[in-house]
XYZ file of C-alpha atoms in Angstrom:
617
model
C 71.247 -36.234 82.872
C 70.038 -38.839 80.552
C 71.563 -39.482 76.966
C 71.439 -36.889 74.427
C 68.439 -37.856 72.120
C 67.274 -34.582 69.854
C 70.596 -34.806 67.400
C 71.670 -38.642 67.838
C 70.700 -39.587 64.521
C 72.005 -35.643 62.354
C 75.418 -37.627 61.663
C 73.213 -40.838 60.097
C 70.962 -38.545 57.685
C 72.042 -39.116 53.936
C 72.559 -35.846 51.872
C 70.012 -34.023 49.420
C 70.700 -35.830 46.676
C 71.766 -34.209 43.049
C 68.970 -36.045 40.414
C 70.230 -37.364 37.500
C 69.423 -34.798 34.821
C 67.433 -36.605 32.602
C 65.069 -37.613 34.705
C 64.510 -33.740 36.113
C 64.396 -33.079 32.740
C 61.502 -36.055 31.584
C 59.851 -35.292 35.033
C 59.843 -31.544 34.159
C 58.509 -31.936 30.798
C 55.530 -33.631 32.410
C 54.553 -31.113 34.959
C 54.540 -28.299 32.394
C 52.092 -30.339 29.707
C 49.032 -29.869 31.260
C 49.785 -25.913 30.846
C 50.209 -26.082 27.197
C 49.101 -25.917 24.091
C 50.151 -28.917 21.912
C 52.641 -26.189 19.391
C 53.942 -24.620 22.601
C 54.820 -28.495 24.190
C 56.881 -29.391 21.081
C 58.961 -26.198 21.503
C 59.157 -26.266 25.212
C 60.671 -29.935 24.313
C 62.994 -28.855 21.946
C 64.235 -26.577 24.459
C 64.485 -29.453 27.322
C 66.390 -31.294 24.722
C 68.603 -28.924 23.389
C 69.409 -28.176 27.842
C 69.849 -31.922 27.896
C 72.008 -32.994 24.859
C 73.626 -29.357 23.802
C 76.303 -30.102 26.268
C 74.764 -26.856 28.932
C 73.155 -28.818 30.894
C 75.631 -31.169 31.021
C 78.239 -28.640 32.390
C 75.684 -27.483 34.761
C 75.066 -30.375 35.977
C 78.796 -31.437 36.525
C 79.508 -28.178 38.708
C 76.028 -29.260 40.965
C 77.179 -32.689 41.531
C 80.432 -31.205 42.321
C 79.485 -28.439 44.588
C 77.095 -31.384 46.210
C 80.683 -33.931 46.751
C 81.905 -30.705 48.340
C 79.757 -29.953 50.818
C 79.700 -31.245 53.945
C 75.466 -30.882 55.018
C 73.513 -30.004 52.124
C 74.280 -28.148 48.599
C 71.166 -25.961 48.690
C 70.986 -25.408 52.267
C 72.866 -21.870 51.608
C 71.445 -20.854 48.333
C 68.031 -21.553 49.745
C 68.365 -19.675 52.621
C 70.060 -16.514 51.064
C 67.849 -16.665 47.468
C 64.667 -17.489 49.269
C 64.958 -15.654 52.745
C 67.972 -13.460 53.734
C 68.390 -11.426 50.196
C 64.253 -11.237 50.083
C 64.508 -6.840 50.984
C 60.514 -6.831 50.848
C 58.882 -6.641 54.442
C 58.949 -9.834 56.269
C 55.675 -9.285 57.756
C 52.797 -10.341 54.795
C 55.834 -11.705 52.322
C 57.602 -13.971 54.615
C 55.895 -14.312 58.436
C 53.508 -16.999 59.182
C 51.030 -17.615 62.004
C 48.789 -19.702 63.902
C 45.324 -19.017 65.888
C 45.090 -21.240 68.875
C 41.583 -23.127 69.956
C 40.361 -20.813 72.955
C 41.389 -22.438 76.302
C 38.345 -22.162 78.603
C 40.145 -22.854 81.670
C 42.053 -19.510 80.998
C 40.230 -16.946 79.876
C 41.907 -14.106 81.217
C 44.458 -12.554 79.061
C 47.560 -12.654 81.912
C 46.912 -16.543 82.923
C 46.622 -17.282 79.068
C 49.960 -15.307 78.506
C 51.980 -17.282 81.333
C 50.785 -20.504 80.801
C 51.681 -20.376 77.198
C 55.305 -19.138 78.001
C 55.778 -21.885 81.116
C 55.111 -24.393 78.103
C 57.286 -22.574 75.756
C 60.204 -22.437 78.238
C 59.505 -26.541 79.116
C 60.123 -27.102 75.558
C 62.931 -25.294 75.619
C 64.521 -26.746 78.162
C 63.812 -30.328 76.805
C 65.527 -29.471 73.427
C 68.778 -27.387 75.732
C 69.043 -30.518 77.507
C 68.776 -32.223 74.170
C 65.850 -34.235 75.709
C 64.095 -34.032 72.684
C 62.884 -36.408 70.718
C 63.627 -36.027 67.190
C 61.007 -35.680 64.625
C 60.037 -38.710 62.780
C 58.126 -40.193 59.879
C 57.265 -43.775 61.022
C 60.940 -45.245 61.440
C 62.556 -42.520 59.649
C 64.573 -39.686 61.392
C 64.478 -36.199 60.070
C 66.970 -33.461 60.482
C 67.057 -31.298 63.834
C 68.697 -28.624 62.444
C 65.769 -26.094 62.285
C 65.258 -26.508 65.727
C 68.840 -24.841 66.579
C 67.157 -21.211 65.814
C 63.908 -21.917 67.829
C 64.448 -19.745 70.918
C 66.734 -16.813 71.483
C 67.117 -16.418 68.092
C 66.433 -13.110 65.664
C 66.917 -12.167 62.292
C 69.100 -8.948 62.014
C 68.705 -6.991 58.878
C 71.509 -6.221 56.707
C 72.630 -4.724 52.881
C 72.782 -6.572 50.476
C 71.859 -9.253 52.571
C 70.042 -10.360 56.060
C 71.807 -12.493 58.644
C 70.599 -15.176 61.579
C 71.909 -14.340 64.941
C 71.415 -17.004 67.895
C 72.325 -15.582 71.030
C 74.049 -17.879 74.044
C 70.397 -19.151 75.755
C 72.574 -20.052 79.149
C 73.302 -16.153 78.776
C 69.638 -15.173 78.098
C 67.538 -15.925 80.142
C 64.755 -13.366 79.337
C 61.746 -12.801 77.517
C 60.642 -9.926 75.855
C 56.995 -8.908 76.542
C 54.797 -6.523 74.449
C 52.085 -4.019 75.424
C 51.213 -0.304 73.752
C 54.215 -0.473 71.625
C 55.993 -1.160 75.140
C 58.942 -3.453 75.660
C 59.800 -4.976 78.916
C 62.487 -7.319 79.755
C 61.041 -10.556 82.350
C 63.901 -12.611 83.461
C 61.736 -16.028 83.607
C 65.112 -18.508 84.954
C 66.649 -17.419 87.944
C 70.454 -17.352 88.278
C 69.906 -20.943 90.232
C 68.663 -21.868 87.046
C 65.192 -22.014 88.475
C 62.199 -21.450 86.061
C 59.692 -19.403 87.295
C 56.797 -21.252 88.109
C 53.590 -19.801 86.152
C 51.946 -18.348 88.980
C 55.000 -15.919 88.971
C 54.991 -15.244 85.382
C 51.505 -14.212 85.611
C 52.432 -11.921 88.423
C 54.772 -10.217 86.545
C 52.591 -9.680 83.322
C 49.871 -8.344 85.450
C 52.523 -5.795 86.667
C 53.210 -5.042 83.098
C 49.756 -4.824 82.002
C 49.614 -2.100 84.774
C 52.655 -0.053 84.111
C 52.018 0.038 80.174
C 48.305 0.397 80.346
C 49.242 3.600 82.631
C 51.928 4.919 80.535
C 49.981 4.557 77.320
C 50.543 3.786 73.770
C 54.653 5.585 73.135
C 55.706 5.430 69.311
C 55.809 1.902 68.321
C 59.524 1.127 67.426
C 58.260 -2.535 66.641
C 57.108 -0.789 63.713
C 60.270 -0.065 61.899
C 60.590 -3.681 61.672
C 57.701 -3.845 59.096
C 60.298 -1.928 56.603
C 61.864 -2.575 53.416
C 64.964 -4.291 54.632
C 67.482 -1.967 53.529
C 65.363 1.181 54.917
C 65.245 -1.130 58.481
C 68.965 -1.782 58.250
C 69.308 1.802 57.330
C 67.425 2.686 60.647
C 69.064 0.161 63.068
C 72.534 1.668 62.165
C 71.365 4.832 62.622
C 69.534 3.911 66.257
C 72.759 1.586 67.037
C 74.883 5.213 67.798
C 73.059 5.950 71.300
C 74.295 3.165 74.047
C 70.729 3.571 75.391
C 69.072 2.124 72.402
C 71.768 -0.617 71.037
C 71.637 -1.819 74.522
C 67.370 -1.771 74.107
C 68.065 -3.451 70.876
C 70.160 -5.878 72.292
C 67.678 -7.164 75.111
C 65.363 -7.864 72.359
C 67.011 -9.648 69.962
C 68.575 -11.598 71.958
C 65.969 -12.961 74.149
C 63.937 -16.674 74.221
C 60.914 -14.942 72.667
C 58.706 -12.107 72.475
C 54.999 -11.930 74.056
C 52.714 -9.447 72.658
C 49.872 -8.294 74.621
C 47.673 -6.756 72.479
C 44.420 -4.447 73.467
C 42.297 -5.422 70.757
C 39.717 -8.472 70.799
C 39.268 -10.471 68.052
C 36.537 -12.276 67.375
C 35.642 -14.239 64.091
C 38.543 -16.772 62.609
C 39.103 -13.629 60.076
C 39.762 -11.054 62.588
C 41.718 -13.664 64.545
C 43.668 -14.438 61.733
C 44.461 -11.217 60.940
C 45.000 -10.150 64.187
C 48.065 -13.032 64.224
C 49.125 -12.274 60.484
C 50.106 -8.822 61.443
C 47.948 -7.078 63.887
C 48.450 -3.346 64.061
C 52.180 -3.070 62.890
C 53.037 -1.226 66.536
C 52.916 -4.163 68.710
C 55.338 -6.762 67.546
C 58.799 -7.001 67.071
C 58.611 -8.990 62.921
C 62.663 -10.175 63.495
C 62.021 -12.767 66.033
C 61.982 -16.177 65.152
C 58.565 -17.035 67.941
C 55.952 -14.140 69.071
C 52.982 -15.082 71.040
C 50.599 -13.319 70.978
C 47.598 -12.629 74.007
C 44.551 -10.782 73.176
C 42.523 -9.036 75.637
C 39.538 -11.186 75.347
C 41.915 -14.095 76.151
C 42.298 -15.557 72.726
C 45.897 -16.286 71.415
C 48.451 -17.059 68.346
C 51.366 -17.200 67.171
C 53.920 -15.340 64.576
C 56.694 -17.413 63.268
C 59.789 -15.390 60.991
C 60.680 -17.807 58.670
C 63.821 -17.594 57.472
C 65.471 -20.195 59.197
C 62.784 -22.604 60.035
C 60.027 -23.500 58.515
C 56.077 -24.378 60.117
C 56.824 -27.763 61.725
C 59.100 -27.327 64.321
C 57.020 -24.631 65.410
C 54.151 -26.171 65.295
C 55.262 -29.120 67.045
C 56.185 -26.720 69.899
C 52.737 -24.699 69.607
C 51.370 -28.245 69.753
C 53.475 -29.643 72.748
C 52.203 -26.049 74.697
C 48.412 -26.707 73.674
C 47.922 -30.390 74.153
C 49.980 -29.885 76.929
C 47.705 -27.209 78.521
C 44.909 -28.881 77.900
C 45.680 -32.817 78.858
C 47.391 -31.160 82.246
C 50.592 -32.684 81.342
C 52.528 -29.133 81.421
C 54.559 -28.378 84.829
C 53.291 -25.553 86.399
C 56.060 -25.275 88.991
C 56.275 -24.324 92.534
C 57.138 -20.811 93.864
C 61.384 -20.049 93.287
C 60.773 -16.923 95.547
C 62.492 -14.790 93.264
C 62.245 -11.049 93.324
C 62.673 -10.541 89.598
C 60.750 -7.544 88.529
C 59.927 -6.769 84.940
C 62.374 -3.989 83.266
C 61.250 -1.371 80.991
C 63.579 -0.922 77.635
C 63.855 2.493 76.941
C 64.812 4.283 73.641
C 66.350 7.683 72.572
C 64.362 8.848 69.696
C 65.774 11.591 67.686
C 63.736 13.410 65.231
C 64.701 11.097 62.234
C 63.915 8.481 63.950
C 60.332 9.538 64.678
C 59.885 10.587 61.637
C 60.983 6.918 60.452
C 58.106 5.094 62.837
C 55.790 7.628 61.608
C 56.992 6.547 57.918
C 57.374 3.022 58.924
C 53.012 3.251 59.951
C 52.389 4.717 56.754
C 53.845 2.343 54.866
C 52.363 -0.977 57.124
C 48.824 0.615 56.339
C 49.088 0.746 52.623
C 50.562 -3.044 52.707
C 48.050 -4.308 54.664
C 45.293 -2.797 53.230
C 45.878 -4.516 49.716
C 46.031 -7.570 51.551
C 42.596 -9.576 51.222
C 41.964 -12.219 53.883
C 38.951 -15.118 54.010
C 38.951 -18.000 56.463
C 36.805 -21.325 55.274
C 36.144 -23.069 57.622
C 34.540 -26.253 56.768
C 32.628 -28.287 58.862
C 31.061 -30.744 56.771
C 33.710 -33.231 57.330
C 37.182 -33.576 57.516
C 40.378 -35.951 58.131
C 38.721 -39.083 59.746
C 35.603 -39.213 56.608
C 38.178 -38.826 53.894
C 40.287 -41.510 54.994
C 37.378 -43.845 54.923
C 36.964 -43.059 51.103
C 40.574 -44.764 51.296
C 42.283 -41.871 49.553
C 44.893 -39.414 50.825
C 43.374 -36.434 53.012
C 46.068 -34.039 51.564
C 45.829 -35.183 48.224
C 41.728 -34.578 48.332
C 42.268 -31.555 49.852
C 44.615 -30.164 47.033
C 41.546 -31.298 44.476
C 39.478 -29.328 46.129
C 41.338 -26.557 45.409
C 42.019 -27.302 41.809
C 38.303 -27.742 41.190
C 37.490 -24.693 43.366
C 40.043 -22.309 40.893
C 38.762 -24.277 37.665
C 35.106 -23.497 38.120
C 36.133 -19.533 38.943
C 38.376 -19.094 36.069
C 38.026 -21.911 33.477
C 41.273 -22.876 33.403
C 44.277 -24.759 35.432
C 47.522 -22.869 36.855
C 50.418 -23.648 38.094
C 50.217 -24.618 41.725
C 52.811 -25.068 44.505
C 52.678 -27.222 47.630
C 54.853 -27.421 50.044
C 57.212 -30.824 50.409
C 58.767 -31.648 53.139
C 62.975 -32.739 52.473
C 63.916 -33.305 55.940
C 64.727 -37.154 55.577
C 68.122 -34.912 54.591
C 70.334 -33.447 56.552
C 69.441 -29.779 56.777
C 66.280 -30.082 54.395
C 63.938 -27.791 54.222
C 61.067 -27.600 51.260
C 60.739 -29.210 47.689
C 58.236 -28.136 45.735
C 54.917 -30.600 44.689
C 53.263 -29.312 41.179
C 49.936 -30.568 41.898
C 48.681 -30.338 38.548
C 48.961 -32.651 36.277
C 47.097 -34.590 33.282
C 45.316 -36.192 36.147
C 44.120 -33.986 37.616
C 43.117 -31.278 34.538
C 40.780 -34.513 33.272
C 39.239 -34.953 36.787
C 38.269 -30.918 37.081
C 36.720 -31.057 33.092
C 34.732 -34.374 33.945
C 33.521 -32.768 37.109
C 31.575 -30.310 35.160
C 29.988 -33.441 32.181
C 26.200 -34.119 32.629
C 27.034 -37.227 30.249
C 29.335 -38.782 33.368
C 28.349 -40.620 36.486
C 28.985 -39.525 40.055
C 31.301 -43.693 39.960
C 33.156 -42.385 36.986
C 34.225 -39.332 38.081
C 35.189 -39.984 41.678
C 37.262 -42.853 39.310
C 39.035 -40.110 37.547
C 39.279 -38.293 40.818
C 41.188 -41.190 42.321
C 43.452 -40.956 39.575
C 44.312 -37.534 40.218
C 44.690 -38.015 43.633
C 47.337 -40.622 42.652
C 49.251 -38.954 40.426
C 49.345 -35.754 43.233
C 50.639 -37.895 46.035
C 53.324 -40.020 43.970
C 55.009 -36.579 42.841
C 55.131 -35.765 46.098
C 56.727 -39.292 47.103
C 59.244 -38.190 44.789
C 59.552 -34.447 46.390
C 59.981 -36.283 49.914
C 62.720 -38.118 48.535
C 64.324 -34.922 46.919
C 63.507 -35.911 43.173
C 61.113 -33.182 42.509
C 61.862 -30.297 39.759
C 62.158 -27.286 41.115
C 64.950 -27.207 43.680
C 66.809 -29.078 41.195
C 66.393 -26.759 38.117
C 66.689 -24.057 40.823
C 71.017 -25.238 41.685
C 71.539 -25.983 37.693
C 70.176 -21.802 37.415
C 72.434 -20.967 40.111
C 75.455 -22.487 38.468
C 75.161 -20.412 35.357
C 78.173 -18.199 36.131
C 78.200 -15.011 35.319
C 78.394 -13.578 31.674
C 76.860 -16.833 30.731
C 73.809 -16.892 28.191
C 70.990 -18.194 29.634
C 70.097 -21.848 29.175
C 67.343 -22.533 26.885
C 65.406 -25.090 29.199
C 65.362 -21.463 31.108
C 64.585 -19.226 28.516
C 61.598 -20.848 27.213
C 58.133 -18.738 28.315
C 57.097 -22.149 29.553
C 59.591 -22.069 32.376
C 58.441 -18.847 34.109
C 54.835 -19.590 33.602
C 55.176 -23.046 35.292
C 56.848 -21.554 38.354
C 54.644 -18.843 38.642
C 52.586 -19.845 41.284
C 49.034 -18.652 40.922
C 48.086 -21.334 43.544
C 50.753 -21.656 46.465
C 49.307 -23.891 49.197
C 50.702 -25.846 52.133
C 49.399 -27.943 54.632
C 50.314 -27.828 58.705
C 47.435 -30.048 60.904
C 46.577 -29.400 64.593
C 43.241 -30.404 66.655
C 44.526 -26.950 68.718
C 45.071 -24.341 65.701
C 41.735 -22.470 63.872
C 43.748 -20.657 62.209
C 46.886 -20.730 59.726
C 48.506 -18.557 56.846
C 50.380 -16.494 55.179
C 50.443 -14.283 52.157
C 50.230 -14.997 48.268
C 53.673 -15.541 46.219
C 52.123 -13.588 43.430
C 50.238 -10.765 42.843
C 47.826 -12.206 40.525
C 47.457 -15.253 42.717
C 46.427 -16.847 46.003
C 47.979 -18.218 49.387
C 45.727 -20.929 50.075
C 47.146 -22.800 54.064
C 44.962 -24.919 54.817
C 44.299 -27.693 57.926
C 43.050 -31.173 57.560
C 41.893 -31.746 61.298
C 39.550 -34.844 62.268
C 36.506 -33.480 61.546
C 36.868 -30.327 59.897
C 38.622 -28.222 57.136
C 40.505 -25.026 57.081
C 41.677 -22.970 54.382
C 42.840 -19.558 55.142
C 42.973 -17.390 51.606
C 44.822 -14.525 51.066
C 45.174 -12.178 48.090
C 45.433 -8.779 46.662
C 41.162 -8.460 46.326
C 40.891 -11.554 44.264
C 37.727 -12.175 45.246
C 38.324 -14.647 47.971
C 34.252 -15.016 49.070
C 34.039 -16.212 45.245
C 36.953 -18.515 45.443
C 35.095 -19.825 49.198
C 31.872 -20.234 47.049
C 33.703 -22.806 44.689
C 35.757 -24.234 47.182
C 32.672 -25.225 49.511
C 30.897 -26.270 46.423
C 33.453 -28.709 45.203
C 34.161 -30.127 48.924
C 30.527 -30.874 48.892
C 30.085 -32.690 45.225
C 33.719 -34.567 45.597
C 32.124 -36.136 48.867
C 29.586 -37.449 46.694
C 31.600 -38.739 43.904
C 34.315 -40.382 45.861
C 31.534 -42.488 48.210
C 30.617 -43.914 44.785
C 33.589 -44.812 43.450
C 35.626 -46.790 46.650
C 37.236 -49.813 45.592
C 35.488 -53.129 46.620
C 36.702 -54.902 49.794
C 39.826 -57.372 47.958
C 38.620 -60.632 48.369
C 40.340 -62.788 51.169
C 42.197 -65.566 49.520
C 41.215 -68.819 49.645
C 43.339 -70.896 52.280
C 46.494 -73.273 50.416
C 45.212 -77.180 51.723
C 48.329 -79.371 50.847
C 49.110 -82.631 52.664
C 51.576 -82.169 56.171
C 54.399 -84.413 54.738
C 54.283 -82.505 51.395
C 56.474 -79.071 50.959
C 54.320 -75.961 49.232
C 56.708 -75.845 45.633
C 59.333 -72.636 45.536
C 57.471 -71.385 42.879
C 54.390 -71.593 44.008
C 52.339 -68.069 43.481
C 52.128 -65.299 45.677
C 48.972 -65.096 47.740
C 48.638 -61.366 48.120
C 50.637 -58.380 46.796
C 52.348 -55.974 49.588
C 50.307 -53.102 49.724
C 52.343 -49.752 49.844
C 50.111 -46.632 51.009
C 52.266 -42.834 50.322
C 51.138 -40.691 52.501
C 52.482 -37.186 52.115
């Protein structure tokens, strides 16, 4: 076995840093401007500065630092997890789930090759990272924590009151998958007690067995479905299915196996009934606790459905990634024949009358959620990653203009606006949040819409805001953002405590309401990508910056999304125009220093050329 790779560098990785409060504060105070009104600035000040000197924030401040000295990975890692994931009781499935829609693979267009090629990949990755193989993720010559990576495969969230927990189940122990079809669950062994993968020839064999069987059987109620639940009413329902052997020991195949593979009936065709096919599908089909579903249509198209409590979009897009590039470059190991005789196993369940009454319940309840749930794919072909980058400005940055001129034009106004920053330069890091709004970027949208400018001066103002957006999220990277900050100095008000004033001020829940929450994740394999809004007044905006192309999947409670694609289309169009004439001049080469061979240059001589530093988020 060659030397352990994936975790070699977790012990090096410095520790989310505590920022100094003043600058949160001065860095705060900036991000909230462009939101207000020049009498409701001076108070929100006042309040900063009464936080700052009045001796609470202070205090606060002392107790972060020391819970930070005290810890020995991260002092948010656990707040985050519990504030923004495990306590959240609202349905994972539209509130917390995430997916991806995979670029059709023409060499396998049936829906049972599809199915076991995608899980041979999924089970090579697996074994790469179990063998700690892996390569860690990277950011040029910078490691980035691993730890996400640990609750990948075999791995399910298990619902609980007051509060959900992670369970990762022994993967030498489990060596299973859990396959989906008409609410069906069946149990496929897929490593052999030799330790023996089956090769992909023999997965397929096996799904075609269960496509027979379930297909046969027909659609039984769809216990997948209780997972869709209010958290407490799904904890509620476990407890109350955990009393007959029959189903804790169903229960127990499921959650603790590599991954589940649904194999849906339906056929999705356009990126919006993809999309929403992978988002949530019917509610029966899926098992919404595992950390990795695939998902199989039966015109061959597939996705994915990530829970994301404990890990967030890019290790599992990485692994989607490895699979697809993989599949398609015919790098991935098909295997040769083990000769097993593994047979698929059908899980059975007891279902009393409560507990069909609770899927029945559990159906009703998926409908009305879904059906608020508005969803619009753009996608964009005009141009994408590689022309951007040759108007020599930052593709995410431009793309996060786009969307703040898009939103301007609709409603006349800026709002606050959350991007996703990635921390994991720390050990155990997850997100920091980027306000992309700022001064910037408020003067850039207004001159965008002035007869009385040129298409050079404002793709100049543009290039401002694009600078401002991508140096806050230098800082973010680096763990000097706002909001996870302000977030531990909140949670270190004890209780009984009055509330700060930096926290009390209007201007505080306005600025982290997030009309706009966005985030980017970038494959040439994925056409699709999302999640649902933060807000019910607001918009989930994922979007993909691809070579050639742009994707923005929007999602909202009937917000008009086609009027938000108009806009957004619109602005992608005229920003093209406006950044072509405003790129920099080529710098001039300097002239060549001539001095005689025998004569030193002078020590103080002047620099030639500046180091150029390019952010890149």
């Amino acid at each position: 076995m060659s030397e352990p790779r994936t975790f070699r560098f977790q012990s090096q990785l410095p520790k989310l840093p505590v920022p100094e409060l003043d600058e949160t504060c001065d860095r705060y105070l900036t991000t909230v401007k462009p939101f207000l009104s020049e009498q409701d600035f001076e108070r929100t000040k006042l309040a900063v500065e009464e936080f700052k000197k009045g001796g609470v924030g202070q205090e606060l401040q002392k107790r972060l630092v020391e819970r930070a000295q005290k810890s020995e990975t991260s002092w948010l890692i656990d707040w985050w997890n519990e504030w923004a994931y495990m306590g959240y009781r609202d349905p994972v499935v539209i509130n917390v789930s995430y997916f991806f829609v995979f670029r059709d693979d023409k060499r396998r267009k049936q829906p049972a090759a599809r199915a076991a090629s995608l899980v041979t990949g999924a089970l090579l990755f697996r074994d790469s990272l179990l063998k700690e193989e892996l390569e860690p993720d990277m950011v040029r010559t910078t490691p980035l924590c691993m730890q996400q990576y640990k609750y990948m495969f075999n791995n399910c969230r298990i619902p609980q009151i007051p509060s959900d927990i992670t369970r990762n189940s022994d993967p030498k122990e489990n060596q299973h998958i859990v396959v989906m079809r008409k609410n069906q669950f069946y149990s496929l062994t897929v490593i052999d007690k030799d330790g023996s993968q089956l090769s992909t020839d023999e997965i397929e064999e096996q799904l075609l067995k269960i496509y027979e069987q379930a297909d046969k059987i027909g659609k039984v109620p769809a216990v997948g479905a209780l997972t869709s639940e209010h958290r407490d009413v799904w904890t509620n329902i476990r407890d109350e299915m955990l009393k007959s052997p029959l189903n804790a020991a169903s229960l127990e195949a499921i959650e603790s196996a590599i991954l589940v593979l649904c194999l849906d009936d339906t056929k999705p065709v356009t990126h919006d009934e993809a999309s929403r096919a992978c988002w949530h599908g019917d509610g029966r089909n899926r098992f919404y606790d595992k950390s990795l579903e695939f998902i199989v249509f039966d015109n061959g198209k597939a996705g994915f459905l990530g829970e994301h409590s404990m890990m967030d979009a890019t290790p599992t897009s990485r692994l989607c990634d490895f699979i697809l590039e993989g599949l398609d470059n015919g790098t991935i190991n098909h295997g040769t024949r083990t000769g097993a005789s593994i047979e698929p196993v059908r899980l059975e369940f007891e279902l009393t009358d409560s507990l069909l009454q609770a899927i029945d319940t559990a159906q009703t309840n998926f409908a009305a959620l879904i059906a608020k749930e508005d969803l619009r794919v753009v996608a964009f072909d005009g141009y994408g990653k590689n022309l951007i980058k040759k108007l020599q400005v930052s593709p995410d940055a431009y793309t996060q203009m786009a969307m703040q001129l898009a939103y301007y034009r609709m409603y006349g106004h800026c709002v606050p606006t959350y991007e996703s920053g990635m921390t994991k330069k720390f050990l155990c890091g997850r997100t920091e949040t980027c306000r992309s709004v700022t001064m910037e970027s408020v003067d850039w949208v207004k001159a965008m819409d002035d007869p009385a400018l040129s298409p050079k001066e404002k793709g100049e103002l543009g290039r401002k805001a694009v600078g401002a957006q991508s140096a806050y999220m230098a800082k973010c990277i680096d763990g000097r953002g706002v909001d996870r900050h302000l977030l531990g100095l909140k949670l270190s008000v004890l209780p009984g405590e009055p509330v700060p004033s930096l926290f009390a001020d209007p201007a505080y829940a306005y600025s982290t309401h997030w009309y706009l929450s966005t985030s980017q994740i970038t494959s040439e394999y994925f056409e699709g990508y999302g999640w649902g809004q933060v807000v019910s007044d607001g918009y989930g905006i994922a979007y993909m910056v691809p070579n050639n192309k742009l994707y923005f999947n929007i999602v909202s409670l009937h917000l008009r999304n086609d009027q938000l694609e108009h806009y957004l289309r619109e602005a992608l169009m005229e920003m093209r125009e406006v950044f072509e004439a405003s790129i920099p001049p080529p710098k001039p080469k300097p002239a060549p220093v001539s001095a005689p061979v025998s004569a030193p240059v002078a020590a103080s001589a002047p620099e030639l050329a500046a180091p150029t530093v390019v952010i890149t988020p």
